[in-house]
PDB file of C-alpha atoms in Angstrom:
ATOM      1  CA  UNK A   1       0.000   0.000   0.000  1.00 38.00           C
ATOM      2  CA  UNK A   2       0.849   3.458  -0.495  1.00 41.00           C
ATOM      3  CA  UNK A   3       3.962   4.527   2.439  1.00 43.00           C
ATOM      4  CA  UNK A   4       2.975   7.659   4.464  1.00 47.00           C
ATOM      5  CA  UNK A   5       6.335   9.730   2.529  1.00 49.00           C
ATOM      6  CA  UNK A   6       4.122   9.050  -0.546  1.00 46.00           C
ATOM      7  CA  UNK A   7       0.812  10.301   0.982  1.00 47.00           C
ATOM      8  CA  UNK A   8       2.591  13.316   2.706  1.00 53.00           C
ATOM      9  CA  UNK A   9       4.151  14.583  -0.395  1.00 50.00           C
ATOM     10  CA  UNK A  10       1.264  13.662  -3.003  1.00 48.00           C
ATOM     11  CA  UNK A  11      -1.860  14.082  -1.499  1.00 48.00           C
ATOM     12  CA  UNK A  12      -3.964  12.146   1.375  1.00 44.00           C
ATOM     13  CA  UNK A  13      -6.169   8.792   0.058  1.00 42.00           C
ATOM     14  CA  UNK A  14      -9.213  11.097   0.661  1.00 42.00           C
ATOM     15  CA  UNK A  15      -8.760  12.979  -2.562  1.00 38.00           C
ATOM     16  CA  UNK A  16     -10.349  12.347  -5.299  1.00 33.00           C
ATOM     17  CA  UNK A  17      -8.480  11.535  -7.568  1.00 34.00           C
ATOM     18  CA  UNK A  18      -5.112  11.070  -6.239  1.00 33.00           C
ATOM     19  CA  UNK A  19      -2.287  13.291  -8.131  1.00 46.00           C
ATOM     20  CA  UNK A  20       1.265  13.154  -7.675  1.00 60.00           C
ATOM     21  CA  UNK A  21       2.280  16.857  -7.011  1.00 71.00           C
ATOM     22  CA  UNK A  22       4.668  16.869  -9.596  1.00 72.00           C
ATOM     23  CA  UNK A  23       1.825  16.624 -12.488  1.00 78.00           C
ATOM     24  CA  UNK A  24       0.996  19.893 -12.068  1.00 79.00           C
ATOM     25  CA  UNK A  25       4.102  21.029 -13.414  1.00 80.00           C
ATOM     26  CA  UNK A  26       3.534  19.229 -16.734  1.00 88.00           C
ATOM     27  CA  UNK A  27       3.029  21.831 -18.515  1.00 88.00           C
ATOM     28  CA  UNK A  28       6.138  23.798 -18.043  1.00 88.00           C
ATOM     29  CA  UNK A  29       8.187  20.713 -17.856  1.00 90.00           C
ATOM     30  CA  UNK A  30       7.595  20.013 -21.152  1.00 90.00           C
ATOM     31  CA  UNK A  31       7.834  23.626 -22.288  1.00 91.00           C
ATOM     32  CA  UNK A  32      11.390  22.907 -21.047  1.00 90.00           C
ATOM     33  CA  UNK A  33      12.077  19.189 -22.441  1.00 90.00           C
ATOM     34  CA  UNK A  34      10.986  20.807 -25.870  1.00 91.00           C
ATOM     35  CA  UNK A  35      13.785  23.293 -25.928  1.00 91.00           C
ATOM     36  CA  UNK A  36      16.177  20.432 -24.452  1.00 89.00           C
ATOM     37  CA  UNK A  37      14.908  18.112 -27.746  1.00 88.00           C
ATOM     38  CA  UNK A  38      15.200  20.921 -30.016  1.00 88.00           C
ATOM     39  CA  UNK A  39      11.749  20.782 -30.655  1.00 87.00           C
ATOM     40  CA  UNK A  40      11.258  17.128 -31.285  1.00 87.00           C
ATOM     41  CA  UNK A  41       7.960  16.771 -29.470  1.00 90.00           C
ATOM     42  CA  UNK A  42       7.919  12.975 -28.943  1.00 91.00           C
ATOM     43  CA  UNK A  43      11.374  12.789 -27.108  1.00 90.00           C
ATOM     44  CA  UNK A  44      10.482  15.876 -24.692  1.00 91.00           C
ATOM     45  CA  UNK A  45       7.295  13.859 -24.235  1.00 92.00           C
ATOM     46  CA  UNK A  46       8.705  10.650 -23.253  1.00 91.00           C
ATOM     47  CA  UNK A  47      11.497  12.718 -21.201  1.00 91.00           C
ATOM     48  CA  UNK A  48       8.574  14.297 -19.398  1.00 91.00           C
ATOM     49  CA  UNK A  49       6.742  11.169 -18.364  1.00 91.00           C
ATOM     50  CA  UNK A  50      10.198   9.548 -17.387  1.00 90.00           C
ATOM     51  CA  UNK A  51      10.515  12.350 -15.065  1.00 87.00           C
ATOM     52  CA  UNK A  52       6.976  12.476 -13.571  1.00 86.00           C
ATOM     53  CA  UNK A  53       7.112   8.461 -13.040  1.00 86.00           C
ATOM     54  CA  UNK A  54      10.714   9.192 -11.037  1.00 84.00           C
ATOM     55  CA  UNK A  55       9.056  11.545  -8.759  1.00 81.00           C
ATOM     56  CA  UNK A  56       6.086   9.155  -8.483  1.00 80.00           C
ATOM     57  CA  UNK A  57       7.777   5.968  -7.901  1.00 81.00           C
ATOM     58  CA  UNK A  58      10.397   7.479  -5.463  1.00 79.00           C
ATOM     59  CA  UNK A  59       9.505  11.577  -4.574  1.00 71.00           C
ATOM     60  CA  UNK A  60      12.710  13.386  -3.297  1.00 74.00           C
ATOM     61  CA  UNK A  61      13.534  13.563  -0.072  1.00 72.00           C
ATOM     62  CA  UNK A  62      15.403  16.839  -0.195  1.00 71.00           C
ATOM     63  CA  UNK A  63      12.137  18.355  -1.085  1.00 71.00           C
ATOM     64  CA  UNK A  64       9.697  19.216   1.786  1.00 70.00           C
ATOM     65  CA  UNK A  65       5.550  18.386   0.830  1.00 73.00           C
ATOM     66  CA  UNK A  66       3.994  21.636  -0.379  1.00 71.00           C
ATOM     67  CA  UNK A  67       7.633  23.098  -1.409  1.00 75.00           C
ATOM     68  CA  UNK A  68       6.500  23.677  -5.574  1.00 75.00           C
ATOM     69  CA  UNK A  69       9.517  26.139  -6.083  1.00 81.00           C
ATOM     70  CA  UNK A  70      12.420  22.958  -4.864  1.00 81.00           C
ATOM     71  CA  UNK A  71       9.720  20.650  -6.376  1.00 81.00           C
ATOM     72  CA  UNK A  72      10.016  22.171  -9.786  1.00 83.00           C
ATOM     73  CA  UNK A  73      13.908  22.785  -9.752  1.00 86.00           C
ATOM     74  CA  UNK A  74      14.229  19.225  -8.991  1.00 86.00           C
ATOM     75  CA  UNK A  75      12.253  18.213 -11.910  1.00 88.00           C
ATOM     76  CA  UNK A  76      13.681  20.463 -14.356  1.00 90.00           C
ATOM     77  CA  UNK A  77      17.255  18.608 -12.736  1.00 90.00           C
ATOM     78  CA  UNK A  78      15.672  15.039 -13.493  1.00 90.00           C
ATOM     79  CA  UNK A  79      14.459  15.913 -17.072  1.00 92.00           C
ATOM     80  CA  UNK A  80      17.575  17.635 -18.252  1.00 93.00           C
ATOM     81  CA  UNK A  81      19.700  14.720 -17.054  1.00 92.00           C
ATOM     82  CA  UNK A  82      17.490  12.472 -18.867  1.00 91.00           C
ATOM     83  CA  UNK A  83      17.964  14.416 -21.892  1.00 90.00           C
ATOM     84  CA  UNK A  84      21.353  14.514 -21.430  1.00 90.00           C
ATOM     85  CA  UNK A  85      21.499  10.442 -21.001  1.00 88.00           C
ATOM     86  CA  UNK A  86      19.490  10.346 -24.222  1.00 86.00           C
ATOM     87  CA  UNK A  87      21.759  12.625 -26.750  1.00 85.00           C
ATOM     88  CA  UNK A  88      24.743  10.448 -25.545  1.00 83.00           C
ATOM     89  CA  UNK A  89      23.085   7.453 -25.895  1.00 82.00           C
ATOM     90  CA  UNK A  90      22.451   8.697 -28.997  1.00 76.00           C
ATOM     91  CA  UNK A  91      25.927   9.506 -30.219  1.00 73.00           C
ATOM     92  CA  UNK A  92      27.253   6.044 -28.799  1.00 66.00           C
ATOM     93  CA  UNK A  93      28.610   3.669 -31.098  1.00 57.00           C
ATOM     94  CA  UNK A  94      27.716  -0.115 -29.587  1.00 58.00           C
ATOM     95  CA  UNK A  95      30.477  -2.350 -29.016  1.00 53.00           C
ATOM     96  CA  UNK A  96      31.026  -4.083 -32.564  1.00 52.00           C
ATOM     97  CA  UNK A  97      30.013  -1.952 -34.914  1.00 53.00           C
ATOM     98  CA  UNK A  98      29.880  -2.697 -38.385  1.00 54.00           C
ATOM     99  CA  UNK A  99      32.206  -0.661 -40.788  1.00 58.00           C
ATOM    100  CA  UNK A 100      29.837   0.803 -43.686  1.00 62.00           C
ATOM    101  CA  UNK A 101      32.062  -0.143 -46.107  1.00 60.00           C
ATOM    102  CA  UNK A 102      30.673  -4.266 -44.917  1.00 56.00           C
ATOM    103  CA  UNK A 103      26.997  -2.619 -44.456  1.00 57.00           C
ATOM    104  CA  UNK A 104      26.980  -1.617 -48.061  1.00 60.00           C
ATOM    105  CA  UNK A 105      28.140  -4.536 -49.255  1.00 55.00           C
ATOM    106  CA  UNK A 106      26.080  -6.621 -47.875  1.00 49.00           C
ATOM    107  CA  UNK A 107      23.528  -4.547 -48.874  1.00 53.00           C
ATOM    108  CA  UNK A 108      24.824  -5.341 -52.243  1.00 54.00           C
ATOM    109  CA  UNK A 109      25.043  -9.232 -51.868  1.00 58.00           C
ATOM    110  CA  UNK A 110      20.884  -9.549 -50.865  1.00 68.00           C
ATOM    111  CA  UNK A 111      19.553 -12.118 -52.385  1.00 73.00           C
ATOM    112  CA  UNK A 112      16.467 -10.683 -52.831  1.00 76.00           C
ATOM    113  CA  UNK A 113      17.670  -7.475 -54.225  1.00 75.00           C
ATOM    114  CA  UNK A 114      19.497  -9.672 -56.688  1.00 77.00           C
ATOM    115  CA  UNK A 115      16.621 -11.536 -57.538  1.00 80.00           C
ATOM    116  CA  UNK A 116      14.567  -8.648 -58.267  1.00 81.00           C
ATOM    117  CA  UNK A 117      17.442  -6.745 -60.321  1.00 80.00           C
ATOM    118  CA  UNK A 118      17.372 -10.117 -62.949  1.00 82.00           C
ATOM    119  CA  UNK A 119      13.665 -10.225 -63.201  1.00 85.00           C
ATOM    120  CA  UNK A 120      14.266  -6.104 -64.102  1.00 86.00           C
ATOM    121  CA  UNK A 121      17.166  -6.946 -67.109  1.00 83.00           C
ATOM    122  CA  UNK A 122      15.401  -9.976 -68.028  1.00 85.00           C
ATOM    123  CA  UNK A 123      12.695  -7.822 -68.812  1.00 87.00           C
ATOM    124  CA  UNK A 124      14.504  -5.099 -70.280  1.00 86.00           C
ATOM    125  CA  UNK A 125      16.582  -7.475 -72.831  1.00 85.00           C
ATOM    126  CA  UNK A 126      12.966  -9.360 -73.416  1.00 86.00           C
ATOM    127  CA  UNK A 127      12.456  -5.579 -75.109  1.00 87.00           C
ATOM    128  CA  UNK A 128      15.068  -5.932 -77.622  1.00 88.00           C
ATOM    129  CA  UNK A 129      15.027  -6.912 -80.879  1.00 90.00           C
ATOM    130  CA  UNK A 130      16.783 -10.605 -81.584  1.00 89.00           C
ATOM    131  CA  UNK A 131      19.909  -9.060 -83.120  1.00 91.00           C
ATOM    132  CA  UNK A 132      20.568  -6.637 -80.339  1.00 91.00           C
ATOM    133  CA  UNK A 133      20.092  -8.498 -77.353  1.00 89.00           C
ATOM    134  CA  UNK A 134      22.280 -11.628 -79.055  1.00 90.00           C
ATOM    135  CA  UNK A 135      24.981  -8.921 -78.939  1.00 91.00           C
ATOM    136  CA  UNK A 136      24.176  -7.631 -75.491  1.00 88.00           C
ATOM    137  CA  UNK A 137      24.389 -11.309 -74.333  1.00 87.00           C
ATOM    138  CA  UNK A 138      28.179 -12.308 -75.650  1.00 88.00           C
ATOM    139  CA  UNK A 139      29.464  -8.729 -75.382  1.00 89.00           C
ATOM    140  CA  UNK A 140      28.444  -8.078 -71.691  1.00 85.00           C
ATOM    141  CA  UNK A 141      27.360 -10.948 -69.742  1.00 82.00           C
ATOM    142  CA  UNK A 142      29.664 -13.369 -71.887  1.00 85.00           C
ATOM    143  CA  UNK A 143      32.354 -11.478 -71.765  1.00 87.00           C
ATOM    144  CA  UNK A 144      33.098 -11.643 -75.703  1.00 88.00           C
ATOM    145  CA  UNK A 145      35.561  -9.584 -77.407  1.00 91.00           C
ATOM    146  CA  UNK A 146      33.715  -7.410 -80.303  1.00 89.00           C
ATOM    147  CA  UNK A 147      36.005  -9.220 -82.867  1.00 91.00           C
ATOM    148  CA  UNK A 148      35.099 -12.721 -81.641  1.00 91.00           C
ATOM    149  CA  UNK A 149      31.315 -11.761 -81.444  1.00 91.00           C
ATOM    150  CA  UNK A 150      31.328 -10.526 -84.928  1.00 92.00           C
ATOM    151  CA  UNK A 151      33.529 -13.660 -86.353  1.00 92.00           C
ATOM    152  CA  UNK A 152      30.537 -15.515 -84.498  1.00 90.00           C
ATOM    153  CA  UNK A 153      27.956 -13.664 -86.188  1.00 90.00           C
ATOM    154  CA  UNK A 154      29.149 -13.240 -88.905  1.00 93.00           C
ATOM    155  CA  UNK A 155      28.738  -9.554 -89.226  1.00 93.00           C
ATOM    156  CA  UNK A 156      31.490  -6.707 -89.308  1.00 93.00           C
ATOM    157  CA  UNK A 157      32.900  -5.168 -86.195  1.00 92.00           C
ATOM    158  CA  UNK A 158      31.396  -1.901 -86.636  1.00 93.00           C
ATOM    159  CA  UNK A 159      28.188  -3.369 -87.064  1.00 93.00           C
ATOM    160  CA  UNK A 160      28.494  -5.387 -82.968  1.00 92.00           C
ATOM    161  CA  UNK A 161      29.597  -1.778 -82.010  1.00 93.00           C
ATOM    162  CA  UNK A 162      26.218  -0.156 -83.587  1.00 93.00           C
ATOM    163  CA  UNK A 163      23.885  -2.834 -81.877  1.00 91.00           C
ATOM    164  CA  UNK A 164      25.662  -2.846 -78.461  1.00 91.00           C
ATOM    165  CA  UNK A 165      24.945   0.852 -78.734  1.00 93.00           C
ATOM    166  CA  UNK A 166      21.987   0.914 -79.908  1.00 92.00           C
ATOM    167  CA  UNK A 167      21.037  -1.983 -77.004  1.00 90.00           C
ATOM    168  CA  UNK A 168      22.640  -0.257 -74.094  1.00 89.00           C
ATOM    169  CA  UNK A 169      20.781   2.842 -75.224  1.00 91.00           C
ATOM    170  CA  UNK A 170      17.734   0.932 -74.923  1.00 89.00           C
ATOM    171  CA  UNK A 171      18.149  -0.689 -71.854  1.00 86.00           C
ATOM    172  CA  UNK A 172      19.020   2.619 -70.251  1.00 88.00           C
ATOM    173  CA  UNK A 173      15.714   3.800 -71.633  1.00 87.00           C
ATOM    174  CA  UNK A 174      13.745   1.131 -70.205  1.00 86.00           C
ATOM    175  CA  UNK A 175      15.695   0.597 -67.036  1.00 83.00           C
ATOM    176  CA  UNK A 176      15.071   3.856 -65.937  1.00 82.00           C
ATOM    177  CA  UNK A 177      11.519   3.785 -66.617  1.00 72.00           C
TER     178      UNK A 177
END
């Protein structure tokens, strides 16, 4: 049950309803928590119920029952620690830490992204006419010389160059779209 330190410095169980003293001073409390936040609304909230539980759970004992001037000082002390506990939480780096030069690649080697990426160029090259995307195929993803795909062929070089430009151009084109 409630302890008579609690009663004394919140209220008696006669009133109806019982409020902690402290939640009275919401309002400028979070005027306060705003300005520690920078504005960001949510984070002064949460800093401001953080600090009204504290006094709750455990009211100070420095503070004498009816003393609103200490009171407030002493939450304004609470709140601005708590902010100050969240900023460098906030700049910590955990124990471990993955370089970004390993988050981006692995970023790169997702499976799924892959997946989705060859559905995309299947599609594209799908788009091209026969000649074309036979060039696009032993040029780029075979690795062909131009020579060698034009011996293959049986076209001229100049003529693998004009498809394979005419292909990428394409595949840009539809890529993008």
């Amino acid at each position: 049950m409630w302890s008579k330190k609690v009663m004394d410095a919140h209220g008696t169980s006669d009133s109806a309803p019982l409020f902690p003293s402290a939640e009275r001073h919401r309002a400028p409390l979070m005027r306060f928590a705003i300005r520690l936040t920078r504005g960001d609304r949510y984070r002064a909230e949460d800093i401001v119920q953080e600090t009204l539980l504290r006094a709750w759970r455990r009211p100070p004992a420095t503070v004498p029952a009816g003393d609103d001037e200490r009171l407030l000082a002493w939450l304004y002390t609470v709140a601005r620690n708590l902010a100050v506990d969240l900023h460098r939480r906030d700049r910590a780096v955990p124990a471990g830490a993955v370089p970004p030069q390993l988050l981006d690649r692995a970023a790169a080697d997702d499976v799924a992204d892959r997946v989705v990426d060859r559905q995309l160029v299947r599609k594209a090259l799908d788009g091209l006419s026969d000649e074309h995307r036979e060039v696009i195929v032993r040029v780029h993803l075979c690795d062909r010389p131009g020579e060698e795909t034009a011996r293959e062929l049986g076209v001229s070089p100049g003529t693998v160059k004009s498809r394979t430009h005419y292909a990428l151009r394409a595949l840009r084109r539809e890529l993008a779209a």
